[in-house]
Short mmCIF file of C-alpha atoms in Angstrom, two decimals:
data_model
loop_
_atom_site.label_atom_id
_atom_site.label_comp_id
_atom_site.label_asym_id
_atom_site.label_seq_id
_atom_site.Cartn_x
_atom_site.Cartn_y
_atom_site.Cartn_z
CA PRO A 1 3.54 10.47 24.23
CA PRO A 2 6.62 9.26 22.37
CA HIS A 3 8.59 6.59 24.17
CA SER A 4 12.33 6.21 24.48
CA VAL A 5 14.09 5.06 21.35
CA THR A 6 15.51 1.56 21.07
CA SER A 7 18.09 0.46 18.50
CA LEU A 8 16.67 0.60 14.97
CA THR A 9 13.06 0.07 16.08
CA GLY A 10 12.09 3.72 15.97
CA THR A 11 9.97 5.66 18.43
CA PRO A 12 6.61 4.12 19.35
CA GLU A 13 3.57 5.95 20.69
CA GLY A 14 0.71 4.36 22.59
CA CYS A 15 -0.24 2.79 25.89
CA GLY A 16 2.17 0.94 28.14
CA GLY A 17 1.15 -2.55 27.04
CA ALA A 18 1.77 -1.85 23.38
CA ILE A 19 5.08 -0.12 24.07
CA LYS A 20 6.25 -2.98 26.29
CA SER A 21 5.50 -5.54 23.56
CA GLY A 22 8.16 -3.94 21.38
CA ALA A 23 5.94 -4.29 18.32
CA LEU A 24 5.52 -1.51 15.76
CA THR A 25 2.77 0.96 16.59
CA PRO A 26 0.54 2.83 14.12
CA ASN A 27 2.59 6.04 14.27
CA GLN A 28 5.72 4.11 13.32
CA LEU A 29 4.11 2.38 10.36
CA SER A 30 2.53 5.65 9.24
CA THR A 31 5.85 7.50 9.14
CA ALA A 32 7.81 4.57 7.70
CA TYR A 33 5.46 4.17 4.74
CA ASP A 34 4.96 7.92 4.18
CA VAL A 35 1.31 7.85 5.25
CA ASP A 36 1.59 10.89 7.55
CA GLU A 37 1.13 13.32 4.67
CA LEU A 38 -2.04 11.56 3.53
CA HIS A 39 -3.43 11.76 7.06
CA SER A 40 -2.64 15.49 7.08
CA ARG A 41 -4.72 15.79 3.89
CA GLY A 42 -7.67 14.30 5.75
CA LEU A 43 -7.37 10.85 4.22
CA ASP A 44 -8.10 8.16 6.82
CA GLY A 45 -10.14 5.60 4.89
CA SER A 46 -13.50 7.29 5.39
CA GLY A 47 -16.12 6.02 2.98
CA VAL A 48 -14.05 2.96 2.03
CA ARG A 49 -15.12 -0.64 2.69
CA VAL A 50 -12.66 -3.52 3.02
CA ASN A 51 -13.45 -7.25 3.07
CA THR A 52 -11.11 -9.81 4.64
CA LEU A 53 -11.14 -13.61 4.57
CA SER A 54 -11.82 -14.93 8.06
CA SER A 55 -11.94 -18.37 9.66
CA PHE A 56 -13.40 -17.17 12.97
CA VAL A 57 -16.13 -14.84 14.18
CA VAL A 58 -14.30 -12.73 16.73
CA GLY A 59 -15.56 -10.58 19.57
CA THR A 60 -15.04 -6.86 18.93
CA SER A 61 -14.17 -5.66 22.45
CA ASP A 62 -10.45 -6.26 21.79
CA PHE A 63 -10.61 -3.82 18.88
CA LYS A 64 -11.81 -1.09 21.24
CA THR A 65 -8.95 -1.81 23.63
CA TRP A 66 -6.48 -1.68 20.73
CA ALA A 67 -7.90 1.60 19.42
CA ASN A 68 -8.01 3.29 22.83
CA CYS A 69 -4.32 2.53 23.26
CA PHE A 70 -3.46 4.64 20.22
CA ASN A 71 -6.21 7.25 20.60
CA LEU A 72 -7.87 6.00 17.42
CA PRO A 73 -11.55 5.35 16.71
CA ALA A 74 -12.64 1.76 17.25
CA PRO A 75 -12.66 -0.09 13.90
CA ARG A 76 -16.16 -0.50 12.47
CA VAL A 77 -16.37 -4.26 12.01
CA ASN A 78 -19.30 -6.15 10.55
CA GLN A 79 -18.84 -9.93 10.23
CA PHE A 80 -20.98 -12.44 8.39
CA ALA A 81 -20.69 -16.17 7.73
CA MET A 82 -21.01 -18.05 4.45
CA PRO A 83 -22.75 -21.45 4.30
CA GLY A 84 -20.89 -23.98 6.43
CA GLY A 85 -19.47 -21.23 8.62
CA VAL A 86 -20.56 -22.47 12.01
CA ALA A 87 -18.90 -22.83 15.41
CA ASP A 88 -17.59 -26.33 14.63
CA THR A 89 -15.71 -25.11 11.53
CA GLN A 90 -13.98 -22.14 13.17
CA ASP A 91 -10.21 -22.20 13.05
CA ASP A 92 -7.92 -19.53 14.50
CA PRO A 93 -8.93 -15.95 15.39
CA ASP A 94 -5.37 -14.60 15.08
CA GLU A 95 -5.60 -13.82 11.36
CA THR A 96 -8.88 -11.95 11.71
CA VAL A 97 -7.60 -9.82 14.60
CA LEU A 98 -4.38 -9.01 12.74
CA ASP A 99 -6.27 -8.10 9.57
CA VAL A 100 -8.57 -5.67 11.35
CA GLU A 101 -5.96 -4.01 13.54
CA ALA A 102 -3.33 -3.70 10.78
CA LEU A 103 -5.90 -2.12 8.45
CA ALA A 104 -7.03 0.30 11.16
CA ALA A 105 -3.44 1.23 12.00
CA LEU A 106 -3.04 3.16 8.74
CA ALA A 107 -6.69 3.69 7.74
CA PRO A 108 -8.44 4.31 11.07
CA GLY A 109 -11.51 5.88 9.49
CA LEU A 110 -12.55 2.99 7.24
CA LYS A 111 -16.31 2.97 6.78
CA GLN A 112 -16.43 -0.77 7.35
CA ILE A 113 -14.15 -3.77 7.71
CA THR A 114 -16.02 -6.95 6.87
CA PRO A 115 -14.37 -10.24 7.81
CA ILE A 116 -16.22 -12.91 5.82
CA PHE A 117 -16.23 -16.14 7.83
CA VAL A 118 -15.73 -19.19 5.64
CA PRO A 119 -15.19 -22.77 6.85
CA LEU A 120 -11.72 -24.19 6.38
CA ASP A 121 -12.68 -27.81 7.00
CA GLN A 122 -13.31 -28.63 3.31
CA GLY A 123 -10.04 -27.41 1.84
CA PHE A 124 -8.99 -23.86 1.03
CA SER A 125 -10.22 -23.96 -2.57
CA ASN A 126 -13.78 -24.37 -1.32
CA SER A 127 -13.25 -21.65 1.28
CA PHE A 128 -11.85 -19.16 -1.21
CA ILE A 129 -14.70 -19.59 -3.67
CA LEU A 130 -17.19 -19.07 -0.84
CA PHE A 131 -15.31 -15.93 0.20
CA MET A 132 -15.43 -14.47 -3.29
CA LEU A 133 -19.13 -15.26 -3.69
CA GLY A 134 -19.76 -13.45 -0.41
CA ALA A 135 -17.55 -10.49 -1.32
CA LEU A 136 -19.36 -10.01 -4.64
CA ASP A 137 -22.85 -10.28 -3.11
CA PRO A 138 -24.13 -6.79 -2.28
CA GLY A 139 -27.15 -8.38 -0.63
CA ARG A 140 -24.90 -9.44 2.23
CA GLN A 141 -23.31 -5.99 2.59
CA ASP A 142 -26.00 -3.34 2.85
CA GLY A 143 -26.54 -3.31 -0.90
CA THR A 144 -22.96 -2.28 -1.73
CA LEU A 145 -19.77 -3.95 -2.91
CA PRO A 146 -16.44 -3.58 -1.09
CA ASP A 147 -13.77 -1.27 -2.44
CA VAL A 148 -10.84 -3.45 -1.38
CA LEU A 149 -10.27 -7.15 -0.65
CA SER A 150 -7.42 -7.91 1.77
CA ILE A 151 -6.77 -11.67 1.64
CA SER A 152 -4.21 -12.96 4.14
CA ASP A 153 -4.48 -16.59 3.15
CA GLY A 154 -3.78 -18.95 0.29
CA VAL A 155 -2.36 -22.35 -0.63
CA CYS A 156 -0.25 -23.72 -3.44
CA GLU A 157 -1.85 -23.59 -6.86
CA TYR A 158 -1.82 -27.35 -7.37
CA ARG A 159 -4.15 -27.81 -4.39
CA PHE A 160 -6.91 -26.30 -6.55
CA ASN A 161 -8.28 -28.50 -9.32
CA LYS A 162 -8.69 -26.87 -12.74
CA SER A 163 -12.37 -26.08 -12.29
CA GLU A 164 -11.74 -24.50 -8.89
CA ILE A 165 -8.83 -22.35 -9.97
CA TYR A 166 -10.56 -21.17 -13.16
CA LEU A 167 -13.72 -20.25 -11.22
CA SER A 168 -11.66 -18.49 -8.54
CA ASN A 169 -9.76 -16.53 -11.15
CA ARG A 170 -13.01 -15.64 -12.95
CA LEU A 171 -14.42 -14.24 -9.70
CA LEU A 172 -11.27 -12.16 -9.17
CA ALA A 173 -11.55 -10.87 -12.74
CA GLU A 174 -15.18 -9.91 -12.09
CA ALA A 175 -14.13 -8.06 -8.94
CA ALA A 176 -11.56 -6.09 -10.93
CA VAL A 177 -14.11 -5.17 -13.61
CA LEU A 178 -16.50 -4.02 -10.88
CA GLY A 179 -13.82 -1.67 -9.53
CA VAL A 180 -12.79 -3.78 -6.53
CA THR A 181 -9.06 -3.82 -5.73
CA ALA A 182 -7.86 -7.20 -4.46
CA LEU A 183 -4.62 -7.89 -2.58
CA SER A 184 -3.35 -11.25 -1.38
CA ALA A 185 -0.53 -12.55 0.81
CA SER A 186 2.21 -14.34 -1.11
CA GLY A 187 2.70 -16.86 1.70
CA ASP A 188 5.19 -17.44 4.52
CA LEU A 189 7.08 -20.49 3.26
CA GLY A 190 9.79 -18.79 1.23
CA PHE A 191 10.62 -19.02 -2.46
CA GLN A 192 8.41 -21.66 -4.09
CA GLY A 193 7.50 -22.88 -0.61
CA CYS A 194 4.45 -25.10 -0.25
CA GLU A 195 2.56 -26.91 2.47
CA THR A 196 4.08 -30.15 1.14
CA SER A 197 7.49 -31.01 -0.29
CA LYS A 198 6.39 -30.22 -3.84
CA PRO A 199 7.51 -26.67 -4.73
CA GLY A 200 4.97 -24.17 -5.98
CA THR A 201 3.47 -20.69 -5.84
CA SER A 202 0.51 -19.63 -3.73
CA PHE A 203 -2.96 -18.87 -5.07
CA PRO A 204 -4.81 -16.46 -5.09
CA ALA A 205 -1.54 -14.50 -4.99
CA SER A 206 -0.60 -15.89 -8.42
CA SER A 207 -3.80 -14.68 -10.08
CA PRO A 208 -3.20 -12.04 -12.76
CA TYR A 209 -6.19 -10.16 -11.27
CA ILE A 210 -4.73 -9.60 -7.82
CA THR A 211 -1.85 -7.69 -6.24
CA ALA A 212 0.39 -10.14 -4.36
CA VAL A 213 2.22 -8.89 -1.27
CA GLY A 214 5.48 -10.38 0.01
CA GLY A 215 7.35 -9.67 3.22
CA THR A 216 10.27 -7.59 4.51
CA ASN A 217 12.06 -6.85 7.74
CA LEU A 218 12.00 -3.23 8.85
CA SER A 219 14.59 -1.18 10.73
CA LEU A 220 13.68 2.39 11.71
CA ASN A 221 15.59 5.43 12.93
CA ALA A 222 14.48 7.62 15.83
CA GLY A 223 12.19 9.55 13.50
CA ASN A 224 10.62 6.27 12.33
CA GLY A 225 12.13 6.58 8.88
CA ILE A 226 13.26 3.39 7.17
CA VAL A 227 16.94 2.62 7.74
CA SER A 228 16.89 -0.76 6.04
CA GLN A 229 14.29 -3.09 4.60
CA PRO A 230 15.73 -6.48 3.61
CA VAL A 231 13.78 -9.54 2.53
CA TRP A 232 11.93 -11.22 5.40
CA SER A 233 13.32 -14.73 5.91
CA THR A 234 14.58 -16.83 8.82
CA TYR A 235 15.83 -19.78 6.77
CA ALA A 236 19.48 -18.80 7.29
CA THR A 237 19.16 -19.25 11.07
CA GLU A 238 16.29 -21.76 11.17
CA PRO A 239 16.72 -24.05 8.17
CA GLN A 240 14.18 -26.62 9.42
CA GLN A 241 11.58 -24.32 10.98
CA GLY A 242 12.14 -21.21 8.90
CA VAL A 243 9.61 -18.80 7.48
CA GLY A 244 9.94 -16.15 4.83
CA SER A 245 8.38 -14.20 1.99
CA GLY A 246 6.60 -16.46 -0.49
CA GLY A 247 7.05 -16.02 -4.21
CA GLY A 248 8.18 -17.41 -7.52
CA PRO A 249 6.79 -18.04 -11.00
CA SER A 250 3.27 -19.39 -11.27
CA HIS A 251 3.00 -22.94 -12.55
CA PHE A 252 -0.43 -22.15 -13.97
CA TRP A 253 -0.86 -18.57 -15.23
CA SER A 254 1.08 -17.07 -18.12
CA ARG A 255 2.88 -13.76 -17.66
CA PRO A 256 0.32 -10.95 -18.01
CA GLY A 257 1.21 -8.24 -20.48
CA TYR A 258 1.44 -5.61 -17.78
CA GLN A 259 4.19 -7.46 -15.87
CA THR A 260 7.30 -5.88 -17.33
CA GLY A 261 9.80 -3.57 -15.70
CA PRO A 262 13.27 -3.22 -14.23
CA GLY A 263 14.56 -6.57 -13.00
CA ILE A 264 12.13 -8.63 -15.09
CA THR A 265 14.59 -10.12 -17.54
CA PRO A 266 14.79 -13.58 -19.14
CA SER A 267 17.24 -14.62 -16.42
CA ILE A 268 14.62 -14.31 -13.67
CA GLN A 269 12.71 -17.33 -14.95
CA SER A 270 13.46 -20.08 -17.46
CA GLY A 271 10.94 -21.51 -19.90
CA ASN A 272 7.66 -19.90 -20.93
CA PRO A 273 7.14 -16.54 -19.22
CA MET A 274 4.77 -17.09 -16.29
CA ARG A 275 3.03 -14.79 -13.84
CA LEU A 276 5.62 -13.69 -11.26
CA VAL A 277 4.82 -13.37 -7.54
CA PRO A 278 4.81 -11.11 -5.54
CA ASP A 279 4.10 -7.60 -6.83
CA LEU A 280 4.89 -5.63 -3.65
CA GLY A 281 6.35 -6.15 -0.18
CA ALA A 282 5.80 -4.76 3.32
CA MET A 283 6.74 -5.42 6.95
CA ALA A 284 6.22 -9.08 7.82
CA SER A 285 8.82 -9.95 10.44
CA PHE A 286 7.46 -11.24 13.76
CA LYS A 287 10.39 -9.41 15.38
CA PRO A 288 9.24 -6.79 16.19
CA GLY A 289 5.88 -7.48 14.50
CA VAL A 290 2.85 -5.19 14.25
CA ALA A 291 1.22 -4.25 17.55
CA VAL A 292 -1.98 -6.26 18.07
CA PHE A 293 -4.22 -6.80 21.08
CA GLN A 294 -5.97 -10.13 21.53
CA THR A 295 -7.27 -11.26 24.92
CA SER A 296 -7.20 -14.95 24.01
CA THR A 297 -3.43 -14.87 23.42
CA GLY A 298 -2.58 -12.88 26.51
CA GLY A 299 -3.11 -9.29 25.38
CA TRP A 300 -0.46 -7.27 23.57
CA GLY A 301 1.91 -8.88 21.09
CA GLY A 302 3.37 -8.63 17.62
CA GLY A 303 1.66 -10.00 14.52
CA GLY A 304 3.65 -10.83 11.43
CA GLY A 305 3.96 -12.78 8.21
CA THR A 306 2.62 -11.72 4.85
CA SER A 307 -0.67 -11.76 6.77
CA ALA A 308 0.56 -8.46 8.26
CA ALA A 309 2.14 -7.12 5.07
CA THR A 310 -1.10 -7.53 3.12
CA PRO A 311 -3.47 -5.46 5.32
CA ILE A 312 -0.73 -2.85 5.80
CA THR A 313 -0.53 -2.46 2.03
CA ALA A 314 -4.30 -2.70 1.61
CA ALA A 315 -4.71 0.19 4.06
CA MET A 316 -2.43 2.38 1.94
CA VAL A 317 -4.46 1.46 -1.13
CA ALA A 318 -7.67 2.30 0.77
CA LEU A 319 -6.40 5.84 1.35
CA ALA A 320 -5.86 6.25 -2.40
CA VAL A 321 -9.36 4.84 -2.99
CA GLN A 322 -10.79 7.48 -0.63
CA GLN A 323 -8.88 10.19 -2.49
CA GLU A 324 -10.37 9.06 -5.80
CA LYS A 325 -13.88 8.79 -4.39
CA GLN A 326 -13.71 12.32 -3.04
CA ALA A 327 -12.45 13.61 -6.40
CA GLY A 328 -15.33 11.90 -8.21
CA ARG A 329 -13.00 9.71 -10.23
CA PRO A 330 -13.59 6.02 -11.10
CA PRO A 331 -12.69 3.22 -8.65
CA LEU A 332 -9.22 1.73 -8.90
CA GLY A 333 -10.02 -1.92 -9.60
CA LEU A 334 -6.93 -3.89 -10.60
CA ILE A 335 -3.89 -1.80 -9.66
CA THR A 336 -1.08 -4.08 -10.85
CA PRO A 337 -0.93 -2.60 -14.39
CA LEU A 338 -0.46 0.84 -12.81
CA LEU A 339 2.18 -0.46 -10.40
CA TYR A 340 4.31 -1.86 -13.20
CA ARG A 341 3.78 1.25 -15.32
CA LEU A 342 5.11 3.29 -12.41
CA GLY A 343 7.95 0.81 -12.01
CA ARG A 344 8.99 1.38 -15.63
CA GLY A 345 8.83 5.14 -15.28
CA PRO A 346 11.35 7.71 -14.06
CA GLY A 347 9.65 7.95 -10.66
CA TYR A 348 10.29 4.34 -9.61
CA GLY A 349 12.35 5.33 -6.58
CA THR A 350 9.80 7.94 -5.61
CA THR A 351 6.86 5.52 -5.52
CA PHE A 352 8.57 2.36 -4.24
CA TYR A 353 11.12 1.55 -1.58
CA ASP A 354 13.22 -0.93 -3.57
CA VAL A 355 14.36 -3.96 -1.59
CA THR A 356 17.82 -5.06 -2.74
CA VAL A 357 19.19 -7.10 0.19
CA GLY A 358 18.42 -10.68 1.22
CA THR A 359 16.83 -13.77 -0.31
CA SER A 360 13.61 -15.67 0.21
CA SER A 361 15.28 -18.95 -0.75
CA ARG A 362 14.68 -21.85 1.61
CA LYS A 363 18.38 -22.62 1.06
CA PRO A 364 19.81 -19.10 1.30
CA ASN A 365 23.45 -20.17 1.22
CA SER A 366 23.08 -22.20 -1.95
CA ALA A 367 24.29 -20.86 -5.28
CA ALA A 368 20.73 -20.80 -6.61
CA GLY A 369 19.46 -19.01 -3.51
CA LYS A 370 21.81 -16.13 -4.19
CA THR A 371 20.40 -15.52 -7.68
CA PRO A 372 17.25 -13.54 -8.59
CA ALA A 373 15.82 -16.67 -10.24
CA GLY A 374 16.14 -18.40 -6.87
CA GLY A 375 14.51 -15.70 -4.73
CA ALA A 376 17.33 -13.23 -4.12
CA ALA A 377 16.58 -9.52 -3.99
CA GLN A 378 18.00 -7.28 -6.69
CA PRO A 379 17.55 -3.70 -7.91
CA GLY A 380 14.09 -3.39 -9.42
CA TYR A 381 11.65 -6.29 -9.39
CA ASP A 382 12.49 -9.52 -7.55
CA LEU A 383 10.70 -12.73 -6.59
CA ALA A 384 10.86 -11.94 -2.86
CA THR A 385 9.34 -8.46 -2.58
CA GLY A 386 8.20 -7.56 -6.09
CA LEU A 387 8.72 -3.90 -6.90
CA GLY A 388 9.27 -3.13 -3.20
CA SER A 389 7.08 -1.45 -0.60
CA LEU A 390 4.79 1.45 -1.41
CA LYS A 391 5.55 5.02 -0.44
CA ALA A 392 1.93 5.85 0.25
CA THR A 393 1.82 9.55 -0.56
CA ALA A 394 3.71 9.19 -3.84
CA PHE A 395 1.48 6.25 -4.75
CA ALA A 396 -1.69 8.25 -4.07
CA ASP A 397 -0.32 11.15 -6.12
CA ALA A 398 0.48 8.76 -8.96
CA VAL A 399 -3.04 7.34 -8.81
CA ALA A 400 -4.46 10.86 -9.08
CA ALA A 401 -2.23 11.56 -12.09
CA ASN A 402 -3.05 8.22 -13.78
CA PRO A 403 -6.76 7.61 -13.16
CA PRO A 404 -8.29 4.47 -14.71
CA ALA A 405 -10.51 4.89 -17.71
CA PRO A 406 -14.19 5.47 -16.75
#
């Protein structure tokens, strides 16, 4: 049953442990992102397969506990390991658990979620290539390819050498041609934030063949409607230990022809026009976070980061994929050209929740940090949250009205 309302966190539904955690529950996310109508149409992800990048083979009993809490079916999870994926190369299970449970929150009927376990002990570039080779190998997946890739990981472009980044991009291009829709987290280190002091943009998020997802905060009213959705960033209060939505111009890929729209003006980036990241945004704040259950971390808690925003968005895309499958229309493949076409059209505000408040700058009080070229939100596209967050029903309707060419 619905629980009592707390200030601007909406009305959660679920078991006591999830409610007590204060994290956002599936019913809240569903209403906030306008998924309820799609569920009422019978769209729940049935028939759709999603692959995620995993660094750990997790037990599945926690998924049953999570699902029982919300009266949802247990996610159908089938994991496999790529070469080198052995016990000694496992990393952290948190990402895998968050991926599965965030996907199932909005697409509880997915035919299969397949975390592909790749070793992270040889550098991420090696891991990502292994992931893509696994994702594009039907022999490892019951003779079929996935419909959606939800990738909650990445590193700065310059940590790939040229051969690695070209091969990775080629594999993403092949996925798009094969009708697979790929989404990737833009990172949690703010505007041009990298794992080292050298600024840069994350890959695979910067690939022209992927949809990059940044992060927002989310405040809800009692009916779980969005009251406000500013850029997700803690750098104003935690300048040394801050986190926030990753983004910025690629230092490697030129601006694709499809990436035009409101907000994308010469002032957003100096020099040669480069691929801009991200394309979309969604809830990423750890306060309140997305409700997850994981025994190894003490049970119920809130997951966050663009690692939450990406599977949330991927789940909405999966519902549109199901709609198209049932209508006998072609698979979606690369959706970014459609997103920007919708952004340029009269229905921009119908399809996207535009984020216009906040900045992803690591120095938010600086003059540069208050400009769109430095990560500040603005009407239309920005380098913190892209075009904004999807309104799922309007997006699915737009997909039906703008099917890809066969």
